Short mmCIF file of C-alpha atoms in Angstrom, two decimals:
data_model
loop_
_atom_site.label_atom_id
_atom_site.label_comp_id
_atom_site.label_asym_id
_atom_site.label_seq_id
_atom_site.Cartn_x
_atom_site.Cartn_y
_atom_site.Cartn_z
CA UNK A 1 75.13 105.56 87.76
CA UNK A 2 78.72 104.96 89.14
CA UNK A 3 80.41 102.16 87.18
CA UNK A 4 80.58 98.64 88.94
CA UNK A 5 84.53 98.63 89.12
CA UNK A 6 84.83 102.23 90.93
CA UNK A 7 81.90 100.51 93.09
CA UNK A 8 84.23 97.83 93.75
CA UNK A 9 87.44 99.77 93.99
CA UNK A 10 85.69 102.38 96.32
CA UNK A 11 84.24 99.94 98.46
CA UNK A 12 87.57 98.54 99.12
CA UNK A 13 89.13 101.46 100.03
CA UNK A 14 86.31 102.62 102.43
CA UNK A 15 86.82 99.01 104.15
CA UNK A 16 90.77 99.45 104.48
CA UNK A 17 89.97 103.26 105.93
CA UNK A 18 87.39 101.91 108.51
CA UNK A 19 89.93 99.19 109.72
CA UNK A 20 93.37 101.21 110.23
CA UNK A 21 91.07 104.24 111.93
CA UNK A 22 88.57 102.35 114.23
CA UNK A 23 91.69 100.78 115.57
CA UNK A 24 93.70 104.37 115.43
CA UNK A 25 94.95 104.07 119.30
CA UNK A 26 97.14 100.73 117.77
CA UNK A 27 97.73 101.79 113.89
CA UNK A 28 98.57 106.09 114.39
CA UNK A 29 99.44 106.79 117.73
CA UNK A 30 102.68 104.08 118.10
CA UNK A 31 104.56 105.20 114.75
CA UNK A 32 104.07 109.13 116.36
CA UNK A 33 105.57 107.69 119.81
CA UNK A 34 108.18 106.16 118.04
CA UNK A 35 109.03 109.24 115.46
CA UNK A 36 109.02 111.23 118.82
CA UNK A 37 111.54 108.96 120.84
CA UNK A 38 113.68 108.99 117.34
CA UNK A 39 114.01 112.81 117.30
CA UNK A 40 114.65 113.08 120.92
CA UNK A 41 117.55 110.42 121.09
CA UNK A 42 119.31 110.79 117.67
CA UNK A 43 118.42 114.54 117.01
CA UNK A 44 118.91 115.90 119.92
CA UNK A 45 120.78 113.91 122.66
CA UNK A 46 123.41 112.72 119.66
CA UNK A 47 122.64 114.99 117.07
CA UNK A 48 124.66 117.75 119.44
CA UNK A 49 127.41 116.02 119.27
CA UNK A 50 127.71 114.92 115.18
CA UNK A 51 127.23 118.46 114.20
CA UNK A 52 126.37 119.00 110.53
CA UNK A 53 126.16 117.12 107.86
CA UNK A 54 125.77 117.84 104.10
CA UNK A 55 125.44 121.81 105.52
CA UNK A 56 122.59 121.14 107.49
CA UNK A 57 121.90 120.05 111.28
CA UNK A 58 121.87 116.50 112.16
CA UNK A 59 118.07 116.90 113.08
CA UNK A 60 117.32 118.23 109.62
CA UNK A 61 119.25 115.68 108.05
CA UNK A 62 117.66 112.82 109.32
CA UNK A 63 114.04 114.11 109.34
CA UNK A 64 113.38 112.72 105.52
CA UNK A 65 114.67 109.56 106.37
CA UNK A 66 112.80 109.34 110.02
CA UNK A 67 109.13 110.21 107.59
CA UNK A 68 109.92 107.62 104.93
CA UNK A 69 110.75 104.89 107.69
CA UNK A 70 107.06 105.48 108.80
CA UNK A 71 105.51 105.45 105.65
CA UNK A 72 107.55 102.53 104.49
CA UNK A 73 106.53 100.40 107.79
CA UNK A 74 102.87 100.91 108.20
CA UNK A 75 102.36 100.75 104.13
CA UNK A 76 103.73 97.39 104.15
CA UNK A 77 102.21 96.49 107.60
CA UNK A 78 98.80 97.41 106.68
CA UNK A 79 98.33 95.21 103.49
CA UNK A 80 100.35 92.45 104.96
CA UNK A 81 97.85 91.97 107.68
CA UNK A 82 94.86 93.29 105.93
CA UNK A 83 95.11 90.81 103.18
CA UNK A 84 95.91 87.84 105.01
CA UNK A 85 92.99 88.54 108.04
CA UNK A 86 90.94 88.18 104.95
CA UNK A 87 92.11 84.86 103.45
CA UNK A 88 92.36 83.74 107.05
CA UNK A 89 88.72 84.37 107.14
CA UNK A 90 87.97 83.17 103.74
CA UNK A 91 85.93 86.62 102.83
CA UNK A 92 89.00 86.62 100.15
CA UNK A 93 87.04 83.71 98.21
CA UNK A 94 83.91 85.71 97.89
CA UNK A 95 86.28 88.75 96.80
CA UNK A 96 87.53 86.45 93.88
CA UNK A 97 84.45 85.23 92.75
CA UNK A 98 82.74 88.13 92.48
CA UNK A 99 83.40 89.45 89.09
CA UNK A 100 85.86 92.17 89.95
CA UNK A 101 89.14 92.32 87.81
CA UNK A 102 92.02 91.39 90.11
CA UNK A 103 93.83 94.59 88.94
CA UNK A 104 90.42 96.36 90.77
CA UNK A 105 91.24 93.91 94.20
CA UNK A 106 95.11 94.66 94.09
CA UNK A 107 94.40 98.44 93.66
CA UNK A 108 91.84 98.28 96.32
CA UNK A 109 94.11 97.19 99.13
CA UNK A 110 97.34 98.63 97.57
CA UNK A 111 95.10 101.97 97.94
CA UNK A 112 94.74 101.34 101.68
CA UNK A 113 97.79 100.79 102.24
CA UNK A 114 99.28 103.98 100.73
CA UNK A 115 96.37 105.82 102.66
CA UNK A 116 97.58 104.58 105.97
CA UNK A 117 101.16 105.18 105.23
CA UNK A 118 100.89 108.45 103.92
CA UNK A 119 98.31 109.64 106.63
CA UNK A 120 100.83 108.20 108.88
CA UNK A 121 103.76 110.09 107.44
CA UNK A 122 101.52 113.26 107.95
CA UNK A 123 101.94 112.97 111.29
CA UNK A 124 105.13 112.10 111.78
CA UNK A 125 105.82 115.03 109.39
CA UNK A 126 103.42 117.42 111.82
CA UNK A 127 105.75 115.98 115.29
CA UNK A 128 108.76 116.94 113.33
CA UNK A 129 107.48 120.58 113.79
CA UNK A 130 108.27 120.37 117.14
CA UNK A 131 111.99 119.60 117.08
CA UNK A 132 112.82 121.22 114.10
CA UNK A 133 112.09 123.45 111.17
CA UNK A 134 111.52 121.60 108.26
CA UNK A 135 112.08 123.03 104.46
CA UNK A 136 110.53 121.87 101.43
CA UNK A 137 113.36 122.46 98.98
CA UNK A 138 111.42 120.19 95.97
CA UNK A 139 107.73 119.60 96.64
CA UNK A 140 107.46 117.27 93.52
CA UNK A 141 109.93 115.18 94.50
CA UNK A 142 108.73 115.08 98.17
CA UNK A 143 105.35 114.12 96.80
CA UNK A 144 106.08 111.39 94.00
CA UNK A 145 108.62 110.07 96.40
CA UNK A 146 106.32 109.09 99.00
CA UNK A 147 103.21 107.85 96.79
CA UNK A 148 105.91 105.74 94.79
CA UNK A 149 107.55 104.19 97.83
CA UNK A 150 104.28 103.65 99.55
CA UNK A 151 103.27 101.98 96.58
CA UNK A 152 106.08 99.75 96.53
CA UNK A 153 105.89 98.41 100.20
CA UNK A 154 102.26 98.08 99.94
CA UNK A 155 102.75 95.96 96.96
CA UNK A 156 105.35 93.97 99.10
CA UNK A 157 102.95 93.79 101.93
CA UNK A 158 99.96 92.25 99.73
CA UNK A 159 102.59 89.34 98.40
CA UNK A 160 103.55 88.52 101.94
CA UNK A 161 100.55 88.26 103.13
CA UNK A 162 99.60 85.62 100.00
CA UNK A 163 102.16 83.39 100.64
CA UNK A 164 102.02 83.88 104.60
CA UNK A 165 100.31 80.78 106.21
CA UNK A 166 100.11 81.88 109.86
CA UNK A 167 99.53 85.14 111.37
CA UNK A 168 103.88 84.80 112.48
CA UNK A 169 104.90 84.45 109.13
CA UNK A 170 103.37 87.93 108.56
CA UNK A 171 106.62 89.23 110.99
CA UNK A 172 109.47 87.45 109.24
CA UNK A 173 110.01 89.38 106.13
CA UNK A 174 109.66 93.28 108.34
CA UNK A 175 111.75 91.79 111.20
CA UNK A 176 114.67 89.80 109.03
CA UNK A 177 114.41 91.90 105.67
CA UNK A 178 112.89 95.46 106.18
CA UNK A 179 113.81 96.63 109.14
CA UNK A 180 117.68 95.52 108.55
CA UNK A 181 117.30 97.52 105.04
CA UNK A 182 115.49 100.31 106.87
CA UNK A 183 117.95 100.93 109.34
CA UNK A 184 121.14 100.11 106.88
CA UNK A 185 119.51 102.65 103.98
CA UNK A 186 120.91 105.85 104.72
CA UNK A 187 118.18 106.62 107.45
CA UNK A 188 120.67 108.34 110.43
CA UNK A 189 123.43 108.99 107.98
CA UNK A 190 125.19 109.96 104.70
CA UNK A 191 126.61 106.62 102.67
CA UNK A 192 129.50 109.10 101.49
CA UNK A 193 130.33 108.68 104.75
CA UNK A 194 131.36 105.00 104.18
CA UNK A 195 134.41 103.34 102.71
CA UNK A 196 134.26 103.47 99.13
CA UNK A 197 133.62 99.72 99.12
CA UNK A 198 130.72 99.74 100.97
CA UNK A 199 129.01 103.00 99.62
CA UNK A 200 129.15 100.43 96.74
CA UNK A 201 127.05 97.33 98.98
CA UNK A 202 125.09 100.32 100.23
CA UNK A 203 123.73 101.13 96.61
CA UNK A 204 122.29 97.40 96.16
CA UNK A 205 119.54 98.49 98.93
CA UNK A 206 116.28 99.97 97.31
CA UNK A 207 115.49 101.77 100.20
CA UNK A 208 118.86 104.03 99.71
CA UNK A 209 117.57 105.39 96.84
CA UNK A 210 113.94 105.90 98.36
CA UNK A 211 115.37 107.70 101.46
CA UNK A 212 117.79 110.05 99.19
CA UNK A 213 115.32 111.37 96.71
CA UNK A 214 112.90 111.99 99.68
CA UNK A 215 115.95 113.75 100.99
CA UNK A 216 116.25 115.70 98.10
CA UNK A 217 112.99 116.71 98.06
CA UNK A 218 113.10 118.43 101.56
CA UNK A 219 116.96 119.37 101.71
CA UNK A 220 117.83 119.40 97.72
CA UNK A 221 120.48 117.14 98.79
CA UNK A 222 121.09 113.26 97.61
CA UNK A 223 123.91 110.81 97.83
CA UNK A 224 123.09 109.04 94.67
CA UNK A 225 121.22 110.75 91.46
CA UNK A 226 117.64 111.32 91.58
CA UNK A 227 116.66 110.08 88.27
CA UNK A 228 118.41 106.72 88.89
CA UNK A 229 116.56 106.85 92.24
CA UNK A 230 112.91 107.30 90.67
CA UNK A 231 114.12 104.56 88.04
CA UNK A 232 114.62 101.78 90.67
CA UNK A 233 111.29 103.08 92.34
CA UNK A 234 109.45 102.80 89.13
CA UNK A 235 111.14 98.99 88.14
CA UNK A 236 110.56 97.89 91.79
CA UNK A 237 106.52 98.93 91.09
CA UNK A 238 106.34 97.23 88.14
CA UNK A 239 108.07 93.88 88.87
CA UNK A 240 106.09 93.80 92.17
CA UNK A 241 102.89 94.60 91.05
CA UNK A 242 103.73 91.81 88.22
CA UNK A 243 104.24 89.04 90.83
CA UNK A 244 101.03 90.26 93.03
CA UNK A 245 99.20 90.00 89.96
CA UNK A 246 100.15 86.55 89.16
CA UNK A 247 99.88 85.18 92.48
CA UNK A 248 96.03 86.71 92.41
CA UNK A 249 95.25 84.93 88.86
CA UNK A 250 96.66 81.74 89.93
CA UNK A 251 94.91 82.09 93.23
CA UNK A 252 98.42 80.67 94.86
CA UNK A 253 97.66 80.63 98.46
CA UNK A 254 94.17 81.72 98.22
CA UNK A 255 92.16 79.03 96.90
CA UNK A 256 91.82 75.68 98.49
#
């Protein structure tokens, strides 16, 4: 007999699966469309004209970053609105009174969340094929890379969505925080590239060091170390996951 937890935790996840992929036209295809536009316009309309960088083509260079922008985005988007359709609809309350741990509901949706970022990553991964030949120059770094980091913006998602108290306030953080560290994090280029000064500014964004070692996994290249890099992925998991677990305990936002 399956324990009652892995019940739980299993029942989540088959919940969060059902949602992202009956709705697969709105969650999937865009980030692909996107990803596609992305590679056409920077890789190869202005990618011509940069030339190389770091030894490899401008198309190759930015492929990692192009992925983990993907995962990133739909990991966080998915929880974000996941969790708060559910408090929204008060089926959270019956989740919390049911006597599941909250370390079972925060895995539970965390777990979606990774699944629909990595699953979208996969794809964007698979369009890459088409513009460009992509290398795998670390597979373990590739791979703990993008479950860590899909971790963390799941994580992020889930504590947006408990303090969010409308359906817009579920926006503010990816439009005013996210996508300005996104774009700013070493995505389309090389912070060496930047006055010493503000390679310095560049290395208080997270994402820097989330886009780099994913670079290093695929190119073997990185503009800042890759154990400091897994060490600000790690810290940002466990302070996150901290505050998320908190939040749920106290029921801030959740119970009225």
């Amino acid at each position: 007999m399956s324990h009652p937890y892995w019940i739980a935790f299993s029942s989540l996840i088959r919940k969060e699966i059902h949602r992202f992929t009956r709705i697969w036209v709105q969650t999937l295809v865009p980030p692909a469309i996107t990803m596609t536009l992305y590679f056409i316009i920077f890789g190869r309309l202005i990618g011509d004209r940069i030339g190389e960088m770091h030894g490899f083509t401008y198309m190759q260079y930015i492929v990692p970053g192009l992925i983990m922008m993907s995962v990133i985005t739909n990991s966080y988007s998915n929880v974000a609105s996941s969790f708060f359709s559910a408090k929204f609809q008060r089926n959270i309350e019956e989740l919390l009174v049911a006597p599941v741990p909250n370390t079972i509901i925060i895995a539970g949706y965390i777990g979606g969340g990774m699944l629909r970022g990595l699953l979208v990553g996969l794809i964007v991964s698979i369009v890459s094929l088409l513009f460009v030949n992509v290398q795998v120059a670390h597979l373990w770094a590739v791979v703990a890379t993008v479950l860590l980091t899909s971790m963390v913006f799941s994580l992020g998602g889930l504590i947006n969505a408990v303090y969010a108290r409308s359906f817009d306030d579920i926006s503010i953080v990816p439009t005013f925080i996210l996508t300005p560290l996104t774009y700013l994090g070493g995505v389309f280029y090389s912070i060496s590239m930047l006055p010493e000064v503000w390679q310095w500014v560049s290395k208080i964004n997270p994402i820097v060091y989330m886009v780099n070692a994913f670079r290093y996994g695929f190119l073997g290249v990185s503009d800042v170390g890759i154990g400091t890099s897994f060490l600000v992925i790690i810290t940002f998991i466990i302070v996150l996951y901290s505050i998320a677990y908190r939040l749920i305990s106290r029921g801030v936002g959740l119970r009225t």
